[in-house]
Amino acid sequence: KQEVTQIPAALSVPEGENLVLNCSFTDSAIYNLQWFRQDPGKGLTSLLLIQSSQREQTSGRLNASLDKSSGRSTLYIAASQPGDSATYLCAVRGGSARQLTFGSGTQLTVLP
Amino acid sequence: DAGVIQSPRHEVTEMGQEVTLRCKPISGHDYLFWYRQTMMRGLELLIYFNNNVPIDDSGMPEDRFSAKMPNASFSTLKIQPSEPRDSAVYFCASSFGRSEQAFFGQGTRLTVV
């Protein structure tokens, strides 16, 4: 059974810092990995999708990498802003199961 | 496209009552997922459909929960009878194929008192 772990559970940084969020998964036979953002009381917004054949994806200040063989992904946020404050969720899809399996998330606070 | 649409956004009901949550996936998507989110357990898959057929319902907590997808544009999740421990946010998501990104609805916040 696929298990997804996110470290750290919470992170607080001053505005302008670059930061890295970590995600690890136990079954490397995945189709893809997706990073989401969730604001309090809101739904999930997809940030980046990395296919199993890809090593990284970039969108604006966000860069996600994937090392399938080691079961790891990182989300790099450059020049963080208070508006980046949210919970970031990592989810993997694939193997014998075609659903998304989620980590427990990293709660990010960017201080002005 | 308006995205995945869920209704109602909020539902407060008394223990023992029947609750029906609704979802309209993005047009053309062939996968539909129902998730439940709680503080204690995070996001858990309840059931998912492929081409309107239930594929994996192993996450459905018990017989009180049932889900249907009568056509490609509509799905329901029903809880009968509801219990306070069912209180959570229920999300519906859809995707096209198994390799494309999944899109989530805004969720239904269910409170059972």
PDB file of C-alpha atoms in Angstrom:
ATOM      1  CA  LYS A   1       0.000   0.000   0.000  1.00  0.00           C
ATOM      2  CA  GLN A   2       1.324   3.393  -1.014  1.00  0.00           C
ATOM      3  CA  GLU A   3       2.281   5.712   1.844  1.00  0.00           C
ATOM      4  CA  VAL A   4       3.158   9.363   1.409  1.00  0.00           C
ATOM      5  CA  THR A   5       5.047  11.401   4.002  1.00  0.00           C
ATOM      6  CA  GLN A   6       5.602  15.141   4.060  1.00  0.00           C
ATOM      7  CA  ILE A   7       8.257  16.892   6.081  1.00  0.00           C
ATOM      8  CA  PRO A   8       8.118  19.276   7.827  1.00  0.00           C
ATOM      9  CA  ALA A   9       4.544  19.334   9.093  1.00  0.00           C
ATOM     10  CA  ALA A  10       4.779  23.080   9.617  1.00  0.00           C
ATOM     11  CA  LEU A  11       7.195  25.766   8.505  1.00  0.00           C
ATOM     12  CA  SER A  12       7.431  29.453   9.278  1.00  0.00           C
ATOM     13  CA  VAL A  13       9.772  31.708   7.295  1.00  0.00           C
ATOM     14  CA  PRO A  14      10.300  35.448   6.811  1.00  0.00           C
ATOM     15  CA  GLU A  15       9.188  36.987   3.554  1.00  0.00           C
ATOM     16  CA  GLY A  16      11.712  36.740   0.740  1.00  0.00           C
ATOM     17  CA  GLU A  17      13.271  33.453   1.770  1.00  0.00           C
ATOM     18  CA  ASN A  18      13.630  30.520  -0.576  1.00  0.00           C
ATOM     19  CA  LEU A  19      12.264  27.288   0.878  1.00  0.00           C
ATOM     20  CA  VAL A  20      11.939  23.593   0.170  1.00  0.00           C
ATOM     21  CA  LEU A  21       9.102  21.265   1.056  1.00  0.00           C
ATOM     22  CA  ASN A  22       9.714  17.534   1.037  1.00  0.00           C
ATOM     23  CA  CYS A  23       7.577  14.578   0.030  1.00  0.00           C
ATOM     24  CA  SER A  24       8.471  10.886   0.100  1.00  0.00           C
ATOM     25  CA  PHE A  25       6.549   7.838  -1.052  1.00  0.00           C
ATOM     26  CA  THR A  26       7.014   4.124  -0.541  1.00  0.00           C
ATOM     27  CA  ASP A  27       5.964   2.628  -3.903  1.00  0.00           C
ATOM     28  CA  SER A  28       7.987   3.994  -6.818  1.00  0.00           C
ATOM     29  CA  ALA A  29       5.668   2.522  -9.462  1.00  0.00           C
ATOM     30  CA  ILE A  30       3.773   5.773  -9.919  1.00  0.00           C
ATOM     31  CA  TYR A  31       2.138   7.442 -12.941  1.00  0.00           C
ATOM     32  CA  ASN A  32       2.624  10.944 -11.637  1.00  0.00           C
ATOM     33  CA  LEU A  33       2.999  13.197  -8.617  1.00  0.00           C
ATOM     34  CA  GLN A  34       0.950  16.304  -8.027  1.00  0.00           C
ATOM     35  CA  TRP A  35       1.476  19.228  -5.656  1.00  0.00           C
ATOM     36  CA  PHE A  36      -1.575  21.050  -4.341  1.00  0.00           C
ATOM     37  CA  ARG A  37      -2.183  24.137  -2.297  1.00  0.00           C
ATOM     38  CA  GLN A  38      -5.044  24.394   0.185  1.00  0.00           C
ATOM     39  CA  ASP A  39      -6.086  27.620   1.866  1.00  0.00           C
ATOM     40  CA  PRO A  40      -8.028  27.403   5.150  1.00  0.00           C
ATOM     41  CA  GLY A  41     -11.602  26.302   4.565  1.00  0.00           C
ATOM     42  CA  LYS A  42     -11.050  26.016   0.822  1.00  0.00           C
ATOM     43  CA  GLY A  43     -10.611  23.321  -1.779  1.00  0.00           C
ATOM     44  CA  LEU A  44      -7.406  22.023  -3.321  1.00  0.00           C
ATOM     45  CA  THR A  45      -5.697  23.969  -6.062  1.00  0.00           C
ATOM     46  CA  SER A  46      -3.329  22.061  -8.312  1.00  0.00           C
ATOM     47  CA  LEU A  47       0.100  23.685  -8.527  1.00  0.00           C
ATOM     48  CA  LEU A  48       2.272  21.293 -10.501  1.00  0.00           C
ATOM     49  CA  LEU A  49       1.998  17.850 -12.060  1.00  0.00           C
ATOM     50  CA  ILE A  50       5.110  15.772 -12.704  1.00  0.00           C
ATOM     51  CA  GLN A  51       4.787  12.682 -14.854  1.00  0.00           C
ATOM     52  CA  SER A  52       6.801   9.621 -13.863  1.00  0.00           C
ATOM     53  CA  SER A  53       9.113  10.140 -16.846  1.00  0.00           C
ATOM     54  CA  GLN A  54       9.907  13.719 -15.881  1.00  0.00           C
ATOM     55  CA  ARG A  55      12.482  15.045 -13.438  1.00  0.00           C
ATOM     56  CA  GLU A  56      11.011  18.461 -12.742  1.00  0.00           C
ATOM     57  CA  GLN A  57       8.329  21.001 -13.534  1.00  0.00           C
ATOM     58  CA  THR A  58       8.352  24.759 -13.102  1.00  0.00           C
ATOM     59  CA  SER A  59       5.603  27.329 -12.763  1.00  0.00           C
ATOM     60  CA  GLY A  60       6.589  30.864 -11.907  1.00  0.00           C
ATOM     61  CA  ARG A  61       8.349  30.857  -8.535  1.00  0.00           C
ATOM     62  CA  LEU A  62       7.590  27.173  -8.005  1.00  0.00           C
ATOM     63  CA  ASN A  63       9.797  24.274  -9.019  1.00  0.00           C
ATOM     64  CA  ALA A  64       8.998  20.659  -8.276  1.00  0.00           C
ATOM     65  CA  SER A  65      11.434  17.816  -8.711  1.00  0.00           C
ATOM     66  CA  LEU A  66      10.887  14.076  -8.792  1.00  0.00           C
ATOM     67  CA  ASP A  67      13.320  11.261  -8.058  1.00  0.00           C
ATOM     68  CA  LYS A  68      11.160   8.220  -8.621  1.00  0.00           C
ATOM     69  CA  SER A  69      13.823   5.658  -7.831  1.00  0.00           C
ATOM     70  CA  SER A  70      14.369   7.056  -4.361  1.00  0.00           C
ATOM     71  CA  GLY A  71      10.710   7.867  -3.811  1.00  0.00           C
ATOM     72  CA  ARG A  72      11.209  11.588  -3.249  1.00  0.00           C
ATOM     73  CA  SER A  73       9.905  14.905  -4.487  1.00  0.00           C
ATOM     74  CA  THR A  74      10.636  18.450  -3.453  1.00  0.00           C
ATOM     75  CA  LEU A  75       8.720  21.663  -3.972  1.00  0.00           C
ATOM     76  CA  TYR A  76      10.969  24.703  -4.129  1.00  0.00           C
ATOM     77  CA  ILE A  77       9.389  28.117  -3.578  1.00  0.00           C
ATOM     78  CA  ALA A  78      11.567  31.083  -4.498  1.00  0.00           C
ATOM     79  CA  ALA A  79      11.300  34.512  -2.902  1.00  0.00           C
ATOM     80  CA  SER A  80       8.417  33.562  -0.638  1.00  0.00           C
ATOM     81  CA  GLN A  81       5.551  36.010  -0.064  1.00  0.00           C
ATOM     82  CA  PRO A  82       2.866  36.241   2.640  1.00  0.00           C
ATOM     83  CA  GLY A  83       0.337  35.180   0.001  1.00  0.00           C
ATOM     84  CA  ASP A  84       2.137  31.836  -0.225  1.00  0.00           C
ATOM     85  CA  SER A  85       0.893  30.984   3.280  1.00  0.00           C
ATOM     86  CA  ALA A  86      -1.209  27.837   2.970  1.00  0.00           C
ATOM     87  CA  THR A  87      -1.031  24.079   3.391  1.00  0.00           C
ATOM     88  CA  TYR A  88       0.877  22.308   0.635  1.00  0.00           C
ATOM     89  CA  LEU A  89      -0.108  18.740  -0.164  1.00  0.00           C
ATOM     90  CA  CYS A  90       1.768  16.158  -2.154  1.00  0.00           C
ATOM     91  CA  ALA A  91      -0.137  13.330  -3.848  1.00  0.00           C
ATOM     92  CA  VAL A  92       1.051  10.372  -5.902  1.00  0.00           C
ATOM     93  CA  ARG A  93      -0.934   8.323  -8.360  1.00  0.00           C
ATOM     94  CA  GLY A  94      -0.197   4.953  -9.857  1.00  0.00           C
ATOM     95  CA  GLY A  95       0.936   1.470  -9.375  1.00  0.00           C
ATOM     96  CA  SER A  96      -1.873  -0.997  -8.954  1.00  0.00           C
ATOM     97  CA  ALA A  97      -4.081   1.820  -7.708  1.00  0.00           C
ATOM     98  CA  ARG A  98      -5.175   4.603  -9.981  1.00  0.00           C
ATOM     99  CA  GLN A  99      -6.253   6.970  -7.261  1.00  0.00           C
ATOM    100  CA  LEU A 100      -4.292   9.792  -5.643  1.00  0.00           C
ATOM    101  CA  THR A 101      -2.672   9.027  -2.304  1.00  0.00           C
ATOM    102  CA  PHE A 102      -2.028  12.125  -0.225  1.00  0.00           C
ATOM    103  CA  GLY A 103       0.537  13.119   2.319  1.00  0.00           C
ATOM    104  CA  SER A 104      -0.563  14.928   5.456  1.00  0.00           C
ATOM    105  CA  GLY A 105       0.668  18.279   4.188  1.00  0.00           C
ATOM    106  CA  THR A 106       3.060  21.043   5.192  1.00  0.00           C
ATOM    107  CA  GLN A 107       1.510  24.143   6.727  1.00  0.00           C
ATOM    108  CA  LEU A 108       3.528  27.112   5.498  1.00  0.00           C
ATOM    109  CA  THR A 109       3.460  30.558   7.081  1.00  0.00           C
ATOM    110  CA  VAL A 110       5.363  33.391   5.434  1.00  0.00           C
ATOM    111  CA  LEU A 111       5.820  36.298   7.801  1.00  0.00           C
ATOM    112  CA  PRO A 112       5.762  39.855   6.428  1.00  0.00           C
TER     113      PRO A 112
ATOM    114  CA  ASP B   1     -15.277  24.871 -18.020  1.00  0.00           C
ATOM    115  CA  ALA B   2     -16.571  25.718 -14.555  1.00  0.00           C
ATOM    116  CA  GLY B   3     -14.476  23.044 -12.904  1.00  0.00           C
ATOM    117  CA  VAL B   4     -15.720  20.334 -10.572  1.00  0.00           C
ATOM    118  CA  ILE B   5     -18.954  21.448  -8.972  1.00  0.00           C
ATOM    119  CA  GLN B   6     -20.117  20.153  -5.625  1.00  0.00           C
ATOM    120  CA  SER B   7     -23.328  20.798  -3.776  1.00  0.00           C
ATOM    121  CA  PRO B   8     -24.251  21.716  -1.189  1.00  0.00           C
ATOM    122  CA  ARG B   9     -21.233  23.669   0.082  1.00  0.00           C
ATOM    123  CA  HIS B  10     -22.353  23.273   3.667  1.00  0.00           C
ATOM    124  CA  GLU B  11     -24.718  20.764   5.249  1.00  0.00           C
ATOM    125  CA  VAL B  12     -25.816  20.563   8.859  1.00  0.00           C
ATOM    126  CA  THR B  13     -27.994  17.620   9.768  1.00  0.00           C
ATOM    127  CA  GLU B  14     -29.148  15.702  12.767  1.00  0.00           C
ATOM    128  CA  MET B  15     -27.823  12.284  13.629  1.00  0.00           C
ATOM    129  CA  GLY B  16     -29.811   9.569  11.933  1.00  0.00           C
ATOM    130  CA  GLN B  17     -30.822  11.642   8.938  1.00  0.00           C
ATOM    131  CA  GLU B  18     -29.935  10.794   5.349  1.00  0.00           C
ATOM    132  CA  VAL B  19     -27.399  13.030   3.649  1.00  0.00           C
ATOM    133  CA  THR B  20     -26.774  13.233  -0.088  1.00  0.00           C
ATOM    134  CA  LEU B  21     -23.747  14.993  -1.519  1.00  0.00           C
ATOM    135  CA  ARG B  22     -23.578  15.796  -5.214  1.00  0.00           C
ATOM    136  CA  CYS B  23     -20.791  16.214  -7.712  1.00  0.00           C
ATOM    137  CA  LYS B  24     -20.568  17.280 -11.338  1.00  0.00           C
ATOM    138  CA  PRO B  25     -17.166  16.427 -12.812  1.00  0.00           C
ATOM    139  CA  ILE B  26     -15.420  18.333 -15.550  1.00  0.00           C
ATOM    140  CA  SER B  27     -16.895  17.447 -18.917  1.00  0.00           C
ATOM    141  CA  GLY B  28     -14.912  14.734 -20.684  1.00  0.00           C
ATOM    142  CA  HIS B  29     -13.180  13.436 -17.587  1.00  0.00           C
ATOM    143  CA  ASP B  30     -13.434   9.679 -17.161  1.00  0.00           C
ATOM    144  CA  TYR B  31     -12.234   9.347 -13.561  1.00  0.00           C
ATOM    145  CA  LEU B  32     -14.197  10.573 -10.558  1.00  0.00           C
ATOM    146  CA  PHE B  33     -12.993  10.385  -6.966  1.00  0.00           C
ATOM    147  CA  TRP B  34     -14.651  10.984  -3.610  1.00  0.00           C
ATOM    148  CA  TYR B  35     -12.351  11.978  -0.725  1.00  0.00           C
ATOM    149  CA  ARG B  36     -12.994  12.837   2.904  1.00  0.00           C
ATOM    150  CA  GLN B  37     -10.808  15.250   4.853  1.00  0.00           C
ATOM    151  CA  THR B  38     -10.556  15.424   8.631  1.00  0.00           C
ATOM    152  CA  MET B  39      -7.975  16.933  10.934  1.00  0.00           C
ATOM    153  CA  MET B  40      -7.137  13.547  12.392  1.00  0.00           C
ATOM    154  CA  ARG B  41      -6.853  11.475   9.213  1.00  0.00           C
ATOM    155  CA  GLY B  42      -6.152  14.002   6.463  1.00  0.00           C
ATOM    156  CA  LEU B  43      -7.431  13.233   2.965  1.00  0.00           C
ATOM    157  CA  GLU B  44      -8.764   9.714   2.556  1.00  0.00           C
ATOM    158  CA  LEU B  45     -10.088   8.143  -0.626  1.00  0.00           C
ATOM    159  CA  LEU B  46     -13.594   6.799  -0.215  1.00  0.00           C
ATOM    160  CA  ILE B  47     -14.346   5.504  -3.705  1.00  0.00           C
ATOM    161  CA  TYR B  48     -13.455   6.144  -7.306  1.00  0.00           C
ATOM    162  CA  PHE B  49     -15.144   5.532 -10.649  1.00  0.00           C
ATOM    163  CA  ASN B  50     -13.751   4.991 -14.118  1.00  0.00           C
ATOM    164  CA  ASN B  51     -16.202   5.487 -16.976  1.00  0.00           C
ATOM    165  CA  ASN B  52     -19.065   5.550 -14.445  1.00  0.00           C
ATOM    166  CA  VAL B  53     -18.097   2.150 -13.005  1.00  0.00           C
ATOM    167  CA  PRO B  54     -16.999   1.900  -9.351  1.00  0.00           C
ATOM    168  CA  ILE B  55     -13.452   0.554  -9.325  1.00  0.00           C
ATOM    169  CA  ASP B  56     -12.362   0.689  -5.707  1.00  0.00           C
ATOM    170  CA  ASP B  57     -14.719   1.296  -2.800  1.00  0.00           C
ATOM    171  CA  SER B  58     -12.453  -0.133  -0.126  1.00  0.00           C
ATOM    172  CA  GLY B  59     -12.255   3.271   1.526  1.00  0.00           C
ATOM    173  CA  MET B  60     -15.982   3.485   2.169  1.00  0.00           C
ATOM    174  CA  PRO B  61     -16.208   3.334   5.964  1.00  0.00           C
ATOM    175  CA  GLU B  62     -19.202   1.049   6.272  1.00  0.00           C
ATOM    176  CA  ASP B  63     -22.528   0.117   4.778  1.00  0.00           C
ATOM    177  CA  ARG B  64     -23.995   3.459   5.753  1.00  0.00           C
ATOM    178  CA  PHE B  65     -22.062   4.998   2.874  1.00  0.00           C
ATOM    179  CA  SER B  66     -22.994   4.478  -0.758  1.00  0.00           C
ATOM    180  CA  ALA B  67     -22.000   6.188  -3.991  1.00  0.00           C
ATOM    181  CA  LYS B  68     -23.439   6.177  -7.466  1.00  0.00           C
ATOM    182  CA  MET B  69     -22.529   7.553 -10.834  1.00  0.00           C
ATOM    183  CA  PRO B  70     -25.567   7.157 -13.088  1.00  0.00           C
ATOM    184  CA  ASN B  71     -23.936   9.055 -15.965  1.00  0.00           C
ATOM    185  CA  ALA B  72     -20.705  10.761 -16.904  1.00  0.00           C
ATOM    186  CA  SER B  73     -21.811  14.132 -15.578  1.00  0.00           C
ATOM    187  CA  PHE B  74     -23.159  13.331 -12.143  1.00  0.00           C
ATOM    188  CA  SER B  75     -22.287  11.429  -8.989  1.00  0.00           C
ATOM    189  CA  THR B  76     -23.763  11.196  -5.509  1.00  0.00           C
ATOM    190  CA  LEU B  77     -22.414  10.142  -2.150  1.00  0.00           C
ATOM    191  CA  LYS B  78     -25.085   9.151   0.323  1.00  0.00           C
ATOM    192  CA  ILE B  79     -24.822   8.567   4.059  1.00  0.00           C
ATOM    193  CA  GLN B  80     -27.751   6.830   5.719  1.00  0.00           C
ATOM    194  CA  PRO B  81     -28.073   7.079   8.657  1.00  0.00           C
ATOM    195  CA  SER B  82     -25.587   9.841   9.406  1.00  0.00           C
ATOM    196  CA  GLU B  83     -23.543   9.936  12.621  1.00  0.00           C
ATOM    197  CA  PRO B  84     -21.535  12.718  14.314  1.00  0.00           C
ATOM    198  CA  ARG B  85     -18.264  10.977  13.375  1.00  0.00           C
ATOM    199  CA  ASP B  86     -19.157  11.506   9.711  1.00  0.00           C
ATOM    200  CA  SER B  87     -18.574  15.227  10.176  1.00  0.00           C
ATOM    201  CA  ALA B  88     -15.835  16.199   7.716  1.00  0.00           C
ATOM    202  CA  VAL B  89     -15.209  17.946   4.435  1.00  0.00           C
ATOM    203  CA  TYR B  90     -16.061  15.757   1.470  1.00  0.00           C
ATOM    204  CA  PHE B  91     -14.274  16.449  -1.802  1.00  0.00           C
ATOM    205  CA  CYS B  92     -15.028  15.281  -5.287  1.00  0.00           C
ATOM    206  CA  ALA B  93     -12.297  15.264  -7.940  1.00  0.00           C
ATOM    207  CA  SER B  94     -12.077  14.298 -11.589  1.00  0.00           C
ATOM    208  CA  SER B  95      -9.386  13.648 -14.156  1.00  0.00           C
ATOM    209  CA  PHE B  96      -8.967  12.574 -17.750  1.00  0.00           C
ATOM    210  CA  GLY B  97      -7.061   9.319 -17.883  1.00  0.00           C
ATOM    211  CA  ARG B  98      -4.756   8.037 -15.207  1.00  0.00           C
ATOM    212  CA  SER B  99      -1.813  10.248 -16.088  1.00  0.00           C
ATOM    213  CA  GLU B 100      -3.439  13.647 -16.161  1.00  0.00           C
ATOM    214  CA  GLN B 101      -3.851  15.986 -13.263  1.00  0.00           C
ATOM    215  CA  ALA B 102      -6.815  15.735 -10.965  1.00  0.00           C
ATOM    216  CA  PHE B 103      -9.055  18.716 -10.324  1.00  0.00           C
ATOM    217  CA  PHE B 104     -10.910  19.122  -7.070  1.00  0.00           C
ATOM    218  CA  GLY B 105     -14.221  20.717  -6.224  1.00  0.00           C
ATOM    219  CA  GLN B 106     -14.613  23.206  -3.394  1.00  0.00           C
ATOM    220  CA  GLY B 107     -15.890  20.509  -1.068  1.00  0.00           C
ATOM    221  CA  THR B 108     -18.960  19.980   1.079  1.00  0.00           C
ATOM    222  CA  ARG B 109     -18.543  20.686   4.761  1.00  0.00           C
ATOM    223  CA  LEU B 110     -20.786  18.218   6.588  1.00  0.00           C
ATOM    224  CA  THR B 111     -21.695  18.649  10.233  1.00  0.00           C
ATOM    225  CA  VAL B 112     -23.778  15.965  11.922  1.00  0.00           C
ATOM    226  CA  VAL B 113     -25.143  17.026  15.300  1.00  0.00           C
TER     227      VAL B 113
END
